[in-house]
Amino acid sequence: MGVMEKFRIDGKVAWITGAAYGLGMAYAKALAEAGARIVFNCRSQEHLDHAMEEYKAAGVEAYGAIVDVTKEEEVKKFVADVKEKFGPITILFNNAGIIKRIPMTEMSLQEWNQVIDIDLTGPFICSKAVIPDMIEQGGGKIINACSMMSELGRETVSAYAAAKGGLKMLTKNICSEYGQYNIQCNGIGPGYIATPQTAPLRKPQEDGSMNPFDRFIRSKTPAQRWGTTEDLMGLAVFLASPASDFINGQIVYIDGGILAYIGQDPSNLDESKFRGVKEEENIEVNDK
Ligand code: NAP
Ligand code: GCO
């Protein structure tokens, strides 16, 4: 097999959870271009309809359904429906996730549980649903949407960091338990990427000046920019393809160097360089 053939996934059924917009849609488009049949889910009919139009416009033949990753029976039914329609899922991208930015002492138990349920228990439920078919098919790929918060904390994201830290260890455990069946489970660890989820962190202030968090992230990133969904597509294909068959239990960070860099004084940034940055389409994020 030539080296570039190793990045092909023709004929595989790839499920990207939460691929109605944001990173999930970028992952789906990338895997489709590499040859996979794309299936995805989300919770909102409005988002599903919007996504189907966008996939069609991009020439991606995607199958989508309203499935909540925290509802095991919905997940099992979706996996069975997909198997009947297209064949067994042998690539699972656990992408669906929410964040709540609330000081821990002000966060309700319900808010904490909601983040843990979606960001950590959801990947457990979805992985458990597809692993038997992967074993039967002789192998598979599970890619978990980790985060810099799998390694670092920050104010107001306690539940999210706990979930993403747990997801890092779930990744290692699936590797440990199912690697013998030729299943590779790895994590993708994006840095700060411009999507609807992070739009509040980039929103300019009332007077039009730069959002302080935007300035902070740029001062922590060697390239002084936010990542784009395009930046992540190559790694998504790599982790979903035979090119990564001997990589297992790893979290691959794609953060523009933030985790390697102590950062510079935010006041040193020349704000004029960053005016008029194109914003991701501002879809109303459903973190209910
Ligand atoms: P996003 O723009 O908020 O998109 C989240 C997606 O997940 C949407 O399609 C949403 O659709 C779906 N979703 C949410 N809860 C769900 C549930 N219970 N069941 C099914 N679908 C659900 O987020 P993003 O920025 O693309 O991030 C995607 C993943 O990457 C998340 O896990 C996030 O933690 C992680 N990540 C993001 C960044 C970043 O900087 N953006 C960096 C590192 C990691 P509905 O609302 O219709 O359900
Ligand atoms: C935040 C951001 C981050 C990013 C991402 C970084 O509020 O700090 O939302 O959590 O989403 O996870 O890797």
PDB file of N, CA, C and O in Angstrom, residues 11 14 28 37 40-41 45 58 68 71 101 109 120 135 137 156 176 180 185 193-194 216 228 236 266 282 285:
ATOM      1  N   GLY A  11     -15.259   3.213   2.069  1.00  0.00           N
ATOM      2  CA  GLY A  11     -16.165   2.127   2.432  1.00  0.00           C
ATOM      3  C   GLY A  11     -16.417   1.997   3.922  1.00  0.00           C
ATOM      4  O   GLY A  11     -17.247   1.216   4.364  1.00  0.00           O
ATOM      5  N   ALA A  14     -18.453   6.018   9.259  1.00  0.00           N
ATOM      6  CA  ALA A  14     -17.902   6.866  10.329  1.00  0.00           C
ATOM      7  C   ALA A  14     -19.023   7.644  11.001  1.00  0.00           C
ATOM      8  O   ALA A  14     -19.796   8.345  10.331  1.00  0.00           O
ATOM      9  N   ALA A  28     -16.436  15.627   9.999  1.00  0.00           N
ATOM     10  CA  ALA A  28     -17.263  14.835   9.082  1.00  0.00           C
ATOM     11  C   ALA A  28     -16.890  15.104   7.629  1.00  0.00           C
ATOM     12  O   ALA A  28     -16.732  14.169   6.830  1.00  0.00           O
ATOM     13  N   ARG A  37     -18.355   6.856   4.656  1.00  0.00           N
ATOM     14  CA  ARG A  37     -19.790   7.159   4.662  1.00  0.00           C
ATOM     15  C   ARG A  37     -20.074   7.820   6.008  1.00  0.00           C
ATOM     16  O   ARG A  37     -19.787   7.218   7.046  1.00  0.00           O
ATOM     17  N   PHE A  40     -24.242  11.067  11.506  1.00  0.00           N
ATOM     18  CA  PHE A  40     -24.049  11.990  12.631  1.00  0.00           C
ATOM     19  C   PHE A  40     -25.350  12.179  13.380  1.00  0.00           C
ATOM     20  O   PHE A  40     -26.431  11.754  12.939  1.00  0.00           O
ATOM     21  N   ASN A  41     -25.245  12.815  14.533  1.00  0.00           N
ATOM     22  CA  ASN A  41     -26.428  13.084  15.358  1.00  0.00           C
ATOM     23  C   ASN A  41     -26.308  14.440  16.026  1.00  0.00           C
ATOM     24  O   ASN A  41     -25.213  15.026  16.112  1.00  0.00           O
ATOM     25  N   GLN A  45     -33.792  19.580  15.947  1.00  0.00           N
ATOM     26  CA  GLN A  45     -34.253  19.428  14.559  1.00  0.00           C
ATOM     27  C   GLN A  45     -33.768  20.587  13.702  1.00  0.00           C
ATOM     28  O   GLN A  45     -33.354  20.409  12.555  1.00  0.00           O
ATOM     29  N   ALA A  58     -21.935  20.905   0.425  1.00  0.00           N
ATOM     30  CA  ALA A  58     -20.499  20.538   0.383  1.00  0.00           C
ATOM     31  C   ALA A  58     -20.281  19.239  -0.372  1.00  0.00           C
ATOM     32  O   ALA A  58     -19.156  18.731  -0.448  1.00  0.00           O
ATOM     33  N   ASP A  68     -29.603  11.921  21.461  1.00  0.00           N
ATOM     34  CA  ASP A  68     -28.876  12.518  22.589  1.00  0.00           C
ATOM     35  C   ASP A  68     -27.871  11.493  23.103  1.00  0.00           C
ATOM     36  O   ASP A  68     -28.264  10.376  23.472  1.00  0.00           O
ATOM     37  N   LYS A  71     -28.500   9.351  26.197  1.00  0.00           N
ATOM     38  CA  LYS A  71     -29.652   8.429  26.266  1.00  0.00           C
ATOM     39  C   LYS A  71     -29.262   7.105  25.603  1.00  0.00           C
ATOM     40  O   LYS A  71     -29.273   6.984  24.363  1.00  0.00           O
ATOM     41  N   ARG A 101     -19.543  27.777  31.715  1.00  0.00           N
ATOM     42  CA  ARG A 101     -18.516  28.624  32.332  1.00  0.00           C
ATOM     43  C   ARG A 101     -19.144  29.323  33.534  1.00  0.00           C
ATOM     44  O   ARG A 101     -19.725  30.373  33.429  1.00  0.00           O
ATOM     45  N   LEU A 109     -25.560  21.369  41.104  1.00  0.00           N
ATOM     46  CA  LEU A 109     -25.264  19.954  40.863  1.00  0.00           C
ATOM     47  C   LEU A 109     -25.835  19.541  39.503  1.00  0.00           C
ATOM     48  O   LEU A 109     -25.220  18.777  38.757  1.00  0.00           O
ATOM     49  N   LEU A 120     -18.507  13.193  29.199  1.00  0.00           N
ATOM     50  CA  LEU A 120     -17.759  11.992  29.630  1.00  0.00           C
ATOM     51  C   LEU A 120     -18.609  10.725  29.515  1.00  0.00           C
ATOM     52  O   LEU A 120     -18.188   9.736  28.906  1.00  0.00           O
ATOM     53  N   ILE A 135     -15.229  -5.252  17.028  1.00  0.00           N
ATOM     54  CA  ILE A 135     -14.531  -6.529  17.293  1.00  0.00           C
ATOM     55  C   ILE A 135     -14.878  -7.533  16.199  1.00  0.00           C
ATOM     56  O   ILE A 135     -14.017  -8.188  15.616  1.00  0.00           O
ATOM     57  N   GLN A 137     -15.794  -6.944  13.210  1.00  0.00           N
ATOM     58  CA  GLN A 137     -15.255  -6.522  11.912  1.00  0.00           C
ATOM     59  C   GLN A 137     -13.733  -6.606  11.846  1.00  0.00           C
ATOM     60  O   GLN A 137     -13.136  -6.236  10.853  1.00  0.00           O
ATOM     61  N   THR A 156     -13.762  28.816  36.215  1.00  0.00           N
ATOM     62  CA  THR A 156     -15.155  28.664  35.746  1.00  0.00           C
ATOM     63  C   THR A 156     -15.435  27.427  34.906  1.00  0.00           C
ATOM     64  O   THR A 156     -16.583  27.231  34.480  1.00  0.00           O
ATOM     65  N   SER A 176      -6.363   0.152  26.357  1.00  0.00           N
ATOM     66  CA  SER A 176      -5.838  -0.973  27.154  1.00  0.00           C
ATOM     67  C   SER A 176      -6.714  -2.214  27.039  1.00  0.00           C
ATOM     68  O   SER A 176      -6.239  -3.337  26.938  1.00  0.00           O
ATOM     69  N   GLN A 180      -6.319  -5.281  21.849  1.00  0.00           N
ATOM     70  CA  GLN A 180      -6.085  -6.667  21.376  1.00  0.00           C
ATOM     71  C   GLN A 180      -6.997  -7.029  20.203  1.00  0.00           C
ATOM     72  O   GLN A 180      -6.763  -8.003  19.489  1.00  0.00           O
ATOM     73  N   CYS A 185      -7.881   3.594  20.091  1.00  0.00           N
ATOM     74  CA  CYS A 185      -8.656   4.684  20.707  1.00  0.00           C
ATOM     75  C   CYS A 185      -7.685   5.784  21.081  1.00  0.00           C
ATOM     76  O   CYS A 185      -6.780   5.581  21.901  1.00  0.00           O
ATOM     77  N   ILE A 193     -10.183  26.998  19.447  1.00  0.00           N
ATOM     78  CA  ILE A 193     -10.623  26.976  18.059  1.00  0.00           C
ATOM     79  C   ILE A 193     -11.864  27.861  17.906  1.00  0.00           C
ATOM     80  O   ILE A 193     -12.736  27.861  18.790  1.00  0.00           O
ATOM     81  N   ALA A 194     -11.942  28.590  16.836  1.00  0.00           N
ATOM     82  CA  ALA A 194     -13.081  29.489  16.594  1.00  0.00           C
ATOM     83  C   ALA A 194     -14.298  28.688  16.145  1.00  0.00           C
ATOM     84  O   ALA A 194     -14.380  28.245  14.998  1.00  0.00           O
ATOM     85  N   PHE A 216      -5.857  37.415  25.671  1.00  0.00           N
ATOM     86  CA  PHE A 216      -5.105  36.471  26.508  1.00  0.00           C
ATOM     87  C   PHE A 216      -4.693  35.244  25.702  1.00  0.00           C
ATOM     88  O   PHE A 216      -3.531  34.834  25.699  1.00  0.00           O
ATOM     89  N   THR A 228      -8.645  27.248  13.499  1.00  0.00           N
ATOM     90  CA  THR A 228      -9.871  27.173  12.703  1.00  0.00           C
ATOM     91  C   THR A 228     -10.248  25.711  12.544  1.00  0.00           C
ATOM     92  O   THR A 228      -9.415  24.816  12.752  1.00  0.00           O
ATOM     93  N   ALA A 236      -7.738  14.675  12.050  1.00  0.00           N
ATOM     94  CA  ALA A 236      -8.931  13.817  12.151  1.00  0.00           C
ATOM     95  C   ALA A 236      -8.825  12.637  11.181  1.00  0.00           C
ATOM     96  O   ALA A 236      -9.068  11.484  11.553  1.00  0.00           O
ATOM     97  N   PRO A 266       0.047  40.101  27.540  1.00  0.00           N
ATOM     98  CA  PRO A 266      -1.039  40.442  26.589  1.00  0.00           C
ATOM     99  C   PRO A 266      -1.009  41.892  26.127  1.00  0.00           C
ATOM    100  O   PRO A 266      -1.405  42.202  25.009  1.00  0.00           O
ATOM    101  N   ASN A 282     -22.469  32.216  13.620  1.00  0.00           N
ATOM    102  CA  ASN A 282     -22.901  32.191  15.014  1.00  0.00           C
ATOM    103  C   ASN A 282     -24.211  31.430  15.181  1.00  0.00           C
ATOM    104  O   ASN A 282     -25.276  31.995  15.198  1.00  0.00           O
ATOM    105  N   VAL A 285     -25.802  28.106  20.326  1.00  0.00           N
ATOM    106  CA  VAL A 285     -25.339  26.847  20.915  1.00  0.00           C
ATOM    107  C   VAL A 285     -26.366  26.356  21.930  1.00  0.00           C
ATOM    108  O   VAL A 285     -26.830  27.119  22.774  1.00  0.00           O
TER     109      VAL A 285
END
